[in-house]
Coordinates of C-alpha atoms in Angstrom, one line a residue:
Chain A
M9 CA 0.0 0.0 0.0
S10 CA 1.2 3.5 -0.9
S11 CA 1.0 6.7 1.0
V12 CA -0.9 9.9 0.2
L13 CA 0.5 13.4 0.7
V14 CA -1.7 16.5 1.1
V15 CA -0.6 20.1 1.1
G16 CA -3.4 22.4 2.2
S17 CA -5.1 24.4 5.0
V18 CA -5.9 23.5 8.6
A19 CA -8.5 25.8 10.0
L20 CA -11.0 26.5 12.7
D21 CA -14.3 27.0 11.1
T22 CA -17.5 28.7 12.3
I23 CA -20.3 27.5 10.1
E24 CA -24.0 28.5 9.9
T25 CA -26.5 26.5 7.9
P26 CA -30.3 26.1 8.0
H27 CA -29.5 23.2 10.4
G28 CA -27.7 25.2 13.0
K29 CA -24.4 26.7 13.9
A30 CA -21.0 25.2 14.8
T31 CA -18.3 27.4 16.4
E32 CA -14.6 27.0 15.8
V33 CA -14.8 23.4 14.7
L34 CA -11.9 21.7 13.1
G35 CA -11.8 22.4 9.3
G36 CA -9.5 23.2 6.4
S37 CA -8.9 21.4 3.1
A38 CA -5.9 19.3 4.4
T39 CA -8.0 18.2 7.4
H40 CA -11.0 16.9 5.6
F41 CA -8.8 15.4 2.9
S42 CA -6.6 13.6 5.4
L43 CA -9.5 12.1 7.4
A44 CA -11.1 10.8 4.3
A45 CA -7.9 9.4 2.8
A46 CA -6.9 7.8 6.1
C47 CA -9.8 5.3 5.7
F48 CA -7.8 3.7 3.0
A49 CA -4.0 4.5 3.3
P50 CA -1.4 6.2 5.4
V51 CA -1.5 10.0 5.1
R52 CA 1.2 12.7 5.3
L53 CA 0.1 16.2 5.9
V54 CA 1.8 19.5 5.1
G55 CA 0.1 22.6 6.6
V56 CA 0.4 25.2 9.2
V57 CA -1.5 26.1 12.4
G58 CA -1.0 28.7 15.1
K59 CA 0.1 28.2 18.7
D60 CA -3.6 28.3 19.7
F61 CA -4.4 25.1 17.8
P62 CA -6.1 22.7 20.2
K63 CA -4.0 19.7 21.2
D64 CA -7.1 17.5 21.0
H65 CA -7.2 17.9 17.3
V66 CA -3.6 17.0 16.9
E67 CA -4.1 13.8 18.9
M68 CA -7.3 12.9 17.0
L69 CA -5.4 13.3 13.6
R70 CA -2.4 11.3 15.0
A71 CA -4.7 8.5 16.2
R72 CA -5.8 8.1 12.6
K73 CA -2.2 7.5 11.5
I74 CA -1.9 10.9 9.8
D75 CA 1.7 11.8 9.8
L76 CA 2.0 15.4 11.0
A77 CA 5.8 15.8 10.4
G78 CA 4.9 18.5 7.9
L79 CA 2.6 20.4 10.1
E80 CA 4.3 23.7 11.0
I81 CA 3.4 25.6 14.2
G82 CA 3.5 29.2 13.1
D83 CA 4.0 32.3 15.2
G84 CA 0.5 33.5 15.4
K85 CA -3.1 32.3 15.3
T86 CA -4.7 29.4 13.3
F87 CA -6.5 30.2 10.1
R88 CA -10.2 31.0 10.9
W89 CA -13.1 31.1 8.6
H90 CA -16.7 32.0 9.3
G91 CA -19.2 31.2 6.6
R92 CA -22.9 30.8 6.1
F93 CA -24.9 28.6 3.8
L94 CA -28.5 29.5 3.0
G95 CA -31.3 27.8 1.0
D96 CA -30.1 24.8 -0.9
M97 CA -26.6 25.4 0.5
S98 CA -25.1 25.4 -3.0
R99 CA -23.0 28.5 -2.2
A100 CA -21.1 29.7 0.9
E101 CA -21.3 33.3 2.0
T102 CA -18.0 34.3 3.8
L103 CA -18.8 36.4 6.9
S104 CA -15.2 36.7 7.9
V105 CA -11.9 35.2 7.1
H106 CA -8.7 35.6 9.1
L107 CA -5.8 33.9 7.3
N108 CA -3.4 34.4 10.3
V109 CA -0.5 32.0 10.0
F110 CA -1.8 30.7 6.7
E111 CA -1.3 34.1 5.0
S112 CA 2.5 33.7 4.8
F113 CA 2.4 29.9 4.5
N114 CA 5.1 28.7 2.1
P115 CA 4.7 24.9 2.1
R116 CA 7.9 23.0 2.7
V117 CA 7.6 19.3 1.9
P118 CA 9.8 17.4 4.3
A119 CA 12.5 15.2 2.6
S120 CA 10.8 12.1 4.0
F121 CA 7.6 13.1 2.2
A122 CA 9.0 14.2 -1.2
A123 CA 8.7 10.7 -2.8
T124 CA 5.1 10.1 -1.8
P125 CA 3.3 8.5 -4.8
F126 CA -0.2 10.1 -4.4
V127 CA -0.4 13.8 -3.9
L128 CA -3.2 16.3 -3.4
L129 CA -2.3 19.9 -4.1
G130 CA -5.0 21.5 -1.9
N131 CA -6.8 24.6 -3.0
S132 CA -4.4 27.6 -2.9
S133 CA -2.7 30.0 -5.3
P134 CA -1.4 28.4 -8.5
L135 CA 2.1 29.8 -7.6
T136 CA 2.0 28.0 -4.2
Q137 CA 0.8 24.8 -6.0
K138 CA 3.7 25.1 -8.5
S139 CA 6.2 25.5 -5.7
V140 CA 4.9 22.2 -4.1
L141 CA 5.0 20.4 -7.5
D142 CA 8.7 21.5 -7.7
Q143 CA 9.5 19.8 -4.4
L144 CA 8.0 16.4 -5.4
R145 CA 10.1 13.4 -6.5
D146 CA 8.4 11.3 -9.3
P147 CA 4.9 11.2 -8.0
T148 CA 2.5 8.6 -9.5
F149 CA -0.6 10.7 -9.4
V150 CA -1.0 14.4 -8.5
L151 CA -4.5 15.8 -8.1
L152 CA -4.9 19.5 -8.1
D153 CA -7.8 21.2 -6.4
T154 CA -8.8 24.8 -7.0
M155 CA -11.8 27.1 -6.8
D156 CA -13.5 30.0 -8.7
F157 CA -11.4 32.6 -6.9
W158 CA -8.1 31.4 -8.5
I159 CA -9.8 30.6 -11.9
H160 CA -10.9 34.3 -12.1
S161 CA -7.8 35.9 -10.6
Q162 CA -5.0 33.7 -11.9
R163 CA -6.4 31.8 -14.8
K164 CA -3.2 31.8 -16.8
A165 CA -1.0 30.5 -14.1
L166 CA -3.6 27.9 -13.3
L167 CA -3.9 26.7 -16.9
E168 CA -0.1 26.4 -17.1
L169 CA -0.2 23.8 -14.3
L170 CA -2.7 21.5 -16.1
P171 CA -0.1 19.6 -18.1
R172 CA 2.1 19.1 -15.0
V173 CA -0.6 17.3 -12.9
D174 CA -2.5 14.1 -13.5
A175 CA -5.9 15.4 -12.6
I176 CA -7.9 18.3 -11.5
C177 CA -10.9 18.3 -9.1
V178 CA -13.4 21.1 -9.8
N179 CA -17.1 21.5 -9.6
F180 CA -19.3 21.7 -12.7
E181 CA -19.5 25.5 -12.7
E182 CA -15.8 25.9 -12.1
A183 CA -15.0 23.6 -15.0
K184 CA -17.1 25.8 -17.3
Q185 CA -15.4 28.9 -16.0
M186 CA -12.0 27.5 -16.3
A187 CA -12.6 26.5 -20.0
E188 CA -14.8 29.5 -20.7
A189 CA -17.4 27.0 -22.0
T190 CA -21.2 27.1 -22.1
T191 CA -21.7 23.4 -21.5
G192 CA -20.0 20.7 -19.4
A193 CA -19.3 18.7 -22.5
Q194 CA -17.5 21.6 -24.1
A195 CA -15.6 22.3 -20.8
V196 CA -14.3 18.7 -20.7
R197 CA -13.1 18.8 -24.3
R198 CA -11.4 22.1 -23.9
L199 CA -9.6 21.2 -20.7
L200 CA -8.4 17.9 -22.1
G201 CA -7.1 19.9 -25.1
L202 CA -4.9 22.0 -22.8
G203 CA -2.8 19.0 -21.9
L204 CA -4.8 17.9 -18.8
K205 CA -5.0 14.1 -18.5
T206 CA -8.0 13.7 -16.2
I207 CA -10.9 15.8 -15.0
V208 CA -12.9 15.1 -11.9
M209 CA -16.0 17.1 -12.3
K210 CA -18.2 17.3 -9.2
R211 CA -21.9 17.9 -9.8
G212 CA -23.0 18.2 -6.1
E213 CA -26.3 16.5 -5.5
H214 CA -26.2 15.2 -9.1
G215 CA -23.0 13.2 -8.8
A216 CA -19.7 13.4 -10.5
T217 CA -17.9 12.7 -13.8
L218 CA -14.4 11.5 -14.5
A219 CA -13.2 12.3 -18.0
T220 CA -10.0 11.5 -19.9
K221 CA -9.3 11.4 -23.6
D222 CA -10.2 7.7 -23.6
F223 CA -13.3 7.5 -21.6
Q224 CA -15.9 9.2 -19.4
F225 CA -17.5 7.8 -16.3
T226 CA -20.4 9.3 -14.4
I227 CA -21.9 8.3 -11.0
P228 CA -24.8 9.6 -9.0
A229 CA -24.3 11.2 -5.5
Y230 CA -25.1 8.9 -2.6
P231 CA -28.7 9.9 -1.9
T232 CA -28.3 10.9 1.8
E233 CA -31.2 12.8 3.2
R234 CA -29.1 14.2 6.0
F235 CA -27.6 17.3 4.4
V236 CA -26.4 19.4 7.3
D237 CA -23.2 21.2 6.2
P238 CA -21.4 21.0 2.9
T239 CA -18.1 22.3 4.2
G240 CA -15.2 20.0 3.3
A241 CA -17.3 17.7 1.0
G242 CA -15.0 18.4 -1.9
D243 CA -11.9 17.8 0.1
S244 CA -13.3 14.6 1.5
F245 CA -14.2 13.6 -2.1
A246 CA -10.6 14.1 -3.2
G247 CA -9.3 12.3 -0.1
G248 CA -11.5 9.3 -0.8
M249 CA -10.3 9.2 -4.4
L250 CA -6.6 9.4 -3.6
G251 CA -6.8 7.2 -0.6
Y252 CA -8.5 4.5 -2.7
L253 CA -5.9 4.8 -5.4
A254 CA -3.0 4.6 -2.9
E255 CA -4.6 1.4 -1.5
N256 CA -5.4 -0.2 -4.8
G257 CA -2.9 1.1 -7.3
F258 CA -3.5 3.5 -10.2
E259 CA -5.0 2.1 -13.4
A260 CA -8.2 3.0 -15.4
A261 CA -10.4 0.6 -13.6
S262 CA -9.3 1.6 -10.1
L263 CA -9.6 5.3 -11.2
R264 CA -13.3 4.7 -11.9
R265 CA -13.8 3.0 -8.6
A266 CA -11.9 5.7 -6.9
L267 CA -14.5 8.2 -8.1
I268 CA -17.2 6.1 -6.3
Y269 CA -15.2 6.1 -3.1
G270 CA -14.6 9.8 -3.3
S271 CA -18.3 10.5 -3.7
V272 CA -19.0 8.2 -0.7
M273 CA -16.6 10.1 1.5
G274 CA -18.2 13.4 0.5
S275 CA -21.6 12.0 1.4
F276 CA -20.5 11.3 5.0
T277 CA -19.0 14.7 5.5
V278 CA -22.2 16.6 4.7
E279 CA -24.1 14.7 7.4
E280 CA -22.6 16.7 10.3
F281 CA -20.9 20.0 10.9
G282 CA -17.1 20.0 10.4
T283 CA -15.3 16.7 10.5
K284 CA -17.6 15.1 13.1
R285 CA -19.2 12.5 10.8
L286 CA -16.0 11.7 8.9
Q287 CA -14.1 11.0 12.1
G288 CA -16.5 8.3 13.1
V289 CA -16.9 6.5 9.7
T290 CA -16.1 2.8 9.6
R291 CA -14.8 0.9 6.5
D292 CA -18.0 -1.2 6.6
E293 CA -20.1 2.0 6.3
V294 CA -17.9 3.1 3.4
E295 CA -18.2 -0.2 1.6
S296 CA -22.0 -0.3 2.1
R297 CA -22.4 3.1 0.4
A298 CA -20.0 2.2 -2.4
S299 CA -22.0 -0.9 -3.1
S300 CA -25.2 1.1 -3.2
L301 CA -23.7 3.5 -5.7
M302 CA -22.5 0.6 -7.8
K303 CA -26.0 -0.8 -7.9
M304 CA -27.3 2.6 -9.0
I305 CA -25.3 2.4 -12.2
T306 CA -25.9 -1.3 -13.0
V307 CA -28.2 -1.7 -16.0
Chain B
M4 CA -44.4 -5.0 -30.5
S5 CA -46.9 -2.8 -28.6
S6 CA -48.2 0.6 -29.4
V7 CA -47.8 3.9 -27.6
L8 CA -50.6 6.5 -27.0
V9 CA -49.9 10.1 -26.3
V10 CA -52.4 12.7 -25.2
G11 CA -51.0 16.2 -25.4
S12 CA -50.5 19.5 -27.2
V13 CA -49.7 20.2 -30.8
A14 CA -48.4 23.7 -31.3
L15 CA -46.6 26.2 -33.5
D16 CA -43.7 27.6 -31.5
T17 CA -41.6 30.7 -31.9
I18 CA -38.4 30.2 -30.1
E19 CA -35.5 32.5 -29.3
T20 CA -32.2 31.2 -27.9
P21 CA -28.6 32.5 -27.8
H22 CA -28.3 30.5 -31.1
G23 CA -31.0 32.3 -33.1
K24 CA -34.7 32.4 -33.6
A25 CA -37.2 30.0 -35.2
T26 CA -40.6 31.2 -36.2
E27 CA -43.8 29.1 -36.0
V28 CA -42.0 25.8 -36.1
L29 CA -43.8 22.6 -35.3
G30 CA -43.9 22.0 -31.5
G31 CA -46.1 20.8 -28.6
S32 CA -45.6 17.9 -26.2
A33 CA -47.5 15.3 -28.2
T34 CA -45.4 16.2 -31.3
H35 CA -42.0 15.8 -29.7
F36 CA -43.2 12.7 -27.8
S37 CA -44.6 11.1 -30.9
L38 CA -41.5 11.7 -33.1
A39 CA -39.2 10.2 -30.4
A40 CA -41.4 7.2 -29.6
A41 CA -41.9 6.5 -33.3
C42 CA -38.2 5.5 -33.6
F43 CA -39.2 2.4 -31.6
A44 CA -42.9 1.6 -31.9
P45 CA -46.2 2.6 -33.6
V46 CA -47.6 5.8 -32.0
R47 CA -51.2 7.0 -31.6
L48 CA -51.8 10.7 -31.0
V49 CA -54.7 12.4 -29.3
G50 CA -54.6 16.2 -29.6
V51 CA -56.1 19.2 -31.3
V52 CA -55.0 21.7 -34.0
G53 CA -56.7 24.6 -35.7
K54 CA -57.8 24.9 -39.3
D55 CA -54.6 26.8 -40.0
F56 CA -52.3 23.8 -39.1
P57 CA -50.0 23.2 -42.1
K58 CA -50.7 20.1 -44.1
D59 CA -47.0 19.4 -44.4
H60 CA -46.8 18.7 -40.7
V61 CA -49.6 16.3 -40.9
E62 CA -48.0 14.4 -43.8
M63 CA -44.6 14.4 -42.0
L64 CA -46.2 12.8 -38.9
R65 CA -48.1 10.3 -40.9
A66 CA -45.0 9.3 -42.8
R67 CA -43.5 8.3 -39.5
K68 CA -46.5 6.0 -38.9
I69 CA -48.0 8.2 -36.2
D70 CA -51.7 7.4 -36.2
L71 CA -53.6 10.7 -36.2
A72 CA -57.1 9.3 -35.8
G73 CA -57.2 11.1 -32.5
L74 CA -56.1 14.5 -33.9
E75 CA -59.1 16.8 -33.8
I76 CA -59.3 19.8 -36.1
G77 CA -60.9 22.5 -33.9
D78 CA -62.8 25.5 -35.0
G79 CA -60.1 28.2 -34.6
K80 CA -56.4 28.6 -34.7
T81 CA -53.6 26.2 -33.6
F82 CA -52.0 26.7 -30.1
R83 CA -49.1 29.1 -30.4
W84 CA -46.3 29.7 -27.9
H85 CA -43.5 32.3 -28.1
G86 CA -40.7 31.7 -25.7
R87 CA -37.1 32.8 -25.1
F88 CA -34.2 31.0 -23.4
L89 CA -31.3 33.1 -22.1
G90 CA -27.9 32.3 -20.6
D91 CA -27.5 28.5 -19.8
M92 CA -31.1 28.0 -21.2
S93 CA -32.2 26.3 -18.0
R94 CA -35.5 28.3 -17.9
A95 CA -37.9 29.5 -20.6
E96 CA -39.4 33.0 -20.5
T97 CA -42.8 33.0 -22.1
L98 CA -43.2 36.1 -24.3
S99 CA -46.7 35.2 -25.4
V100 CA -49.1 32.2 -25.4
H101 CA -52.3 31.8 -27.4
L102 CA -54.0 28.6 -26.4
N103 CA -56.6 29.0 -29.2
V104 CA -58.2 25.6 -29.9
F105 CA -56.2 24.0 -27.0
E106 CA -58.0 26.2 -24.4
S107 CA -61.2 24.2 -24.6
F108 CA -59.5 20.9 -25.5
N109 CA -61.3 18.0 -23.8
P110 CA -59.4 14.9 -24.9
R111 CA -61.5 12.1 -26.4
V112 CA -59.6 8.8 -26.7
P113 CA -60.9 7.0 -29.8
A114 CA -62.3 3.5 -29.0
S115 CA -59.6 2.0 -31.2
F116 CA -56.9 3.7 -29.0
A117 CA -58.4 2.9 -25.5
A118 CA -56.6 -0.4 -25.0
T119 CA -53.1 0.9 -25.9
P120 CA -50.6 -0.6 -23.5
F121 CA -48.2 2.3 -23.1
V122 CA -49.6 5.8 -22.5
L123 CA -48.2 9.2 -21.9
L124 CA -50.4 11.7 -20.2
G125 CA -48.8 14.8 -21.6
N126 CA -48.4 17.9 -19.4
S127 CA -51.9 19.4 -18.8
S128 CA -54.2 20.1 -15.9
P129 CA -54.5 17.1 -13.5
L130 CA -58.3 17.1 -14.1
T131 CA -57.7 16.7 -17.9
Q132 CA -55.2 13.9 -17.1
K133 CA -57.7 12.2 -14.8
S134 CA -60.4 12.3 -17.6
V135 CA -57.9 10.6 -20.0
L136 CA -57.1 8.0 -17.4
D137 CA -60.8 7.2 -17.0
Q138 CA -61.0 6.5 -20.7
L139 CA -58.1 3.9 -20.8
R140 CA -58.7 0.1 -20.8
D141 CA -56.1 -1.8 -18.7
P142 CA -53.0 0.0 -19.8
T143 CA -49.6 -1.7 -19.0
F144 CA -47.7 1.4 -18.2
V145 CA -49.0 5.0 -17.8
L146 CA -46.4 7.8 -17.6
L147 CA -47.6 11.2 -16.3
D148 CA -45.8 14.4 -17.3
T149 CA -46.4 17.6 -15.5
M150 CA -44.7 21.0 -14.7
D151 CA -44.2 23.5 -12.0
F152 CA -47.4 25.4 -12.9
W153 CA -49.7 22.5 -12.0
I154 CA -47.6 21.6 -9.0
H155 CA -48.2 25.0 -7.6
S156 CA -51.7 25.6 -8.7
Q157 CA -53.3 22.1 -8.4
R158 CA -50.9 20.2 -6.1
K159 CA -53.7 18.2 -4.3
A160 CA -55.4 17.1 -7.5
L161 CA -52.0 16.1 -8.9
L162 CA -50.9 14.1 -5.9
E163 CA -54.2 12.2 -6.0
L164 CA -53.2 10.9 -9.5
L165 CA -49.9 9.4 -8.3
P166 CA -51.2 6.1 -7.2
R167 CA -53.2 5.7 -10.4
V168 CA -50.2 6.0 -12.8
D169 CA -47.1 3.9 -13.1
A170 CA -44.6 6.7 -13.3
I171 CA -44.2 10.4 -13.3
C172 CA -41.7 12.3 -15.4
V173 CA -40.5 15.6 -13.7
N174 CA -37.3 17.5 -13.5
F175 CA -35.2 17.7 -10.3
E176 CA -36.6 21.0 -9.1
E177 CA -40.2 20.0 -9.8
A178 CA -39.7 16.7 -7.9
K179 CA -38.6 18.8 -4.8
Q180 CA -41.5 21.2 -5.2
M181 CA -44.0 18.4 -5.6
A182 CA -42.7 16.7 -2.4
E183 CA -42.0 20.0 -0.6
A184 CA -38.5 18.5 -0.1
T185 CA -35.1 20.1 0.4
T186 CA -33.1 17.4 -1.3
G187 CA -33.6 15.1 -4.3
A188 CA -33.3 12.1 -2.0
Q189 CA -36.0 13.3 0.3
A190 CA -38.2 14.1 -2.7
V191 CA -37.9 10.6 -4.0
R192 CA -38.7 8.9 -0.7
R193 CA -41.7 11.2 -0.1
L194 CA -43.2 10.7 -3.6
L195 CA -42.8 6.9 -3.4
G196 CA -44.5 7.2 0.0
L197 CA -47.5 8.7 -1.7
G198 CA -48.2 5.6 -3.6
L199 CA -46.2 6.4 -6.7
K200 CA -44.5 3.4 -8.2
T201 CA -41.7 5.0 -10.3
I202 CA -40.2 8.4 -10.5
V203 CA -38.3 9.6 -13.6
M204 CA -36.3 12.6 -12.4
K205 CA -34.6 14.6 -15.1
R206 CA -31.4 16.5 -14.1
G207 CA -30.8 18.4 -17.4
E208 CA -27.2 18.4 -18.3
H209 CA -26.5 16.2 -15.3
G210 CA -28.5 13.2 -16.4
A211 CA -31.5 11.4 -15.0
T212 CA -32.6 9.1 -12.3
L213 CA -35.2 6.3 -12.2
A214 CA -36.4 5.5 -8.7
T215 CA -38.7 2.8 -7.4
K216 CA -39.1 1.3 -3.9
D217 CA -36.7 -1.5 -5.0
F218 CA -34.0 0.3 -6.8
Q219 CA -32.5 3.5 -8.1
F220 CA -30.7 3.9 -11.4
T221 CA -28.9 7.0 -12.6
I222 CA -27.4 7.9 -15.9
P223 CA -25.4 10.9 -17.3
A224 CA -26.7 13.1 -20.1
Y225 CA -25.3 12.3 -23.5
P226 CA -22.5 15.0 -23.7
T227 CA -23.6 16.8 -26.8
E228 CA -21.8 20.1 -27.3
R229 CA -24.5 21.3 -29.7
F230 CA -27.1 22.7 -27.4
V231 CA -29.3 25.0 -29.5
D232 CA -32.9 24.8 -28.2
P233 CA -34.1 22.9 -25.1
T234 CA -37.8 23.0 -26.3
G235 CA -39.3 19.5 -26.3
A236 CA -36.4 17.8 -24.7
G237 CA -38.5 16.5 -21.8
D238 CA -41.2 15.2 -24.2
S239 CA -38.7 13.5 -26.4
F240 CA -37.2 11.9 -23.3
A241 CA -40.6 10.5 -22.3
G242 CA -41.2 9.4 -25.9
G243 CA -37.9 7.5 -26.1
M244 CA -38.7 5.8 -22.8
L245 CA -42.2 4.7 -23.7
G246 CA -41.3 3.8 -27.2
Y247 CA -38.5 1.6 -26.0
L248 CA -40.8 -0.1 -23.4
A249 CA -43.4 -0.7 -26.1
E250 CA -40.8 -2.3 -28.3
N251 CA -39.1 -4.4 -25.6
G252 CA -41.7 -5.1 -23.0
F253 CA -42.0 -3.8 -19.5
E254 CA -39.8 -5.2 -16.7
A255 CA -37.2 -3.8 -14.4
A256 CA -34.2 -4.3 -16.7
S257 CA -36.0 -2.8 -19.8
L258 CA -37.1 0.1 -17.6
R259 CA -33.5 0.9 -16.8
R260 CA -32.6 0.7 -20.5
A261 CA -35.6 2.8 -21.4
L262 CA -34.1 5.6 -19.3
I263 CA -31.0 5.5 -21.4
Y264 CA -33.0 5.7 -24.7
G265 CA -35.1 8.5 -23.3
S266 CA -32.0 10.5 -22.5
V267 CA -30.6 9.8 -25.9
M268 CA -33.8 11.1 -27.7
G269 CA -33.7 14.3 -25.6
S270 CA -30.1 14.8 -26.6
F271 CA -31.0 14.9 -30.2
T272 CA -33.9 17.3 -29.8
V273 CA -31.7 20.0 -28.2
E274 CA -29.4 20.0 -31.2
E275 CA -31.7 22.0 -33.5
F276 CA -34.8 24.2 -33.2
G277 CA -38.1 22.5 -32.9
T278 CA -38.4 19.0 -34.2
K279 CA -35.8 19.4 -36.9
R280 CA -33.1 17.1 -35.5
L281 CA -35.6 14.5 -34.1
Q282 CA -37.3 14.1 -37.6
G283 CA -34.0 13.1 -39.1
V284 CA -32.7 10.7 -36.5
T285 CA -31.8 7.2 -37.6
R286 CA -31.9 4.1 -35.4
D287 CA -28.2 3.7 -35.9
E288 CA -27.5 7.1 -34.4
V289 CA -29.8 6.3 -31.5
E290 CA -28.0 3.0 -30.8
S291 CA -24.6 4.7 -31.1
R292 CA -25.5 7.3 -28.4
A293 CA -27.1 4.6 -26.2
S294 CA -24.0 2.6 -26.4
S295 CA -21.9 5.6 -25.4
L296 CA -24.0 6.2 -22.4
M297 CA -23.8 2.6 -21.4
K298 CA -20.0 2.8 -21.5
M299 CA -20.1 5.9 -19.3
I300 CA -21.7 3.9 -16.4
T301 CA -19.5 0.8 -16.8
V302 CA -17.1 0.5 -13.9

């Protein structure tokens, strides 16, 4: 079994949704990703927190065999985000954001992590993602996550990274924005034309699509009725995918299955605020949902 | 091979989309449905047009073996609709609507059509749909189509029809409105709880889901890049489904395949204004797209 490396944020989130409010709960892309991936394979985390970061969280992550050798303790406070989701919760409204130690975060991949085969470049500026790419030694599969902010503000730098990674993970609207396309089909063709090998296109409640030059594969979302907080669903999705690939090896068939496991991990995350549901997930629960999704695409 | 009966509208549509404008082209739910279903099985149409309805359209429909014994020629003008689609074309803006002979349309199913096994109750008031149901003799499979207007204005009458039909065909938002649900998963459970046997939930560019108490089945949309005019896509979807069922018999496996053929027929309709693309479709083209969709859900 291979390991997975994630470079991303660790945060304390205050989240309001129609289902309630959670104050200063554990969040951040690297956190959600790590907890999801750790269901399948050993995880190595590169990130930064402040001196105020609760020891309980560190212990919880360590207990799940997440290697924190790359977690810097910066001189200042931990990244804090306060957001609100209304209506169908398809969009977050940011009420406040304090980057704190994350503002000057310049990720350093420890020498012992540099040869990790499966890597997530968590959502951050394309320049930061490039600097991480430059520190890696022959990775098998690098997945880049991004968001509309970088697509709009640094589109050129972002597009230049596409031929250097193995896949990107974006939602449907972001894929269209990135490709300046009017349909998802057009976005897929254009992004593959820019030298990208694989697109993971998340469709929220409608599922997800994996697209390469050779094939497309689409799955539904696991139909959970308990939709409490979408925060971290995308990171958990990426974590499930890369964790599954690290456990099972990278080839076309396992890539398709990885999409299913990614979707399953996202479906758990949304059922509680923060990382609460993800922390308690068992492999049996994961397999049960993966099996349900498989049945939903069996003719 | 069985026959398919459709009761619905026949119209002359003027349509504006970002791709251009089409003036007084053949439209209406029964028209799109019939042309799609006729790729698979003999079709019987019940509808009404005015004395101004072009003879060319009648001949074109007859040439496709659509039985027009139930097409009334009313005393007045044909139903006309003028609509506009903007942006991503997810919603039609009605610029004008002249119901004309359709306003007082009280569908009479000819005696020779009453025992047709596969039936589409096209989008109209639940009371009209009920009167058609009362005229049918032991149908094998009745599919009810409806829209947000009836869900909001006659929800109770509509819900009362659910246990009397075999399936409903609605889009994702309509399913949530009908069930007063916040998620698609909740909508599905609630609608099945009201005595409905099967839900066909269309997700537009994201595909479609078939749900019964026993299983769910989800497919992607065929990824056409030529998205010119969405008018009639839903009716073509229903026509493809019922046509395929009439050709292949009704059982769980053929129902799943019927969803694929429905989606394929909808994907052709959107490629040109009105019925233009649908009129020219060959069975080989249909099978080619169905095969592509099958591959897209093969793990």
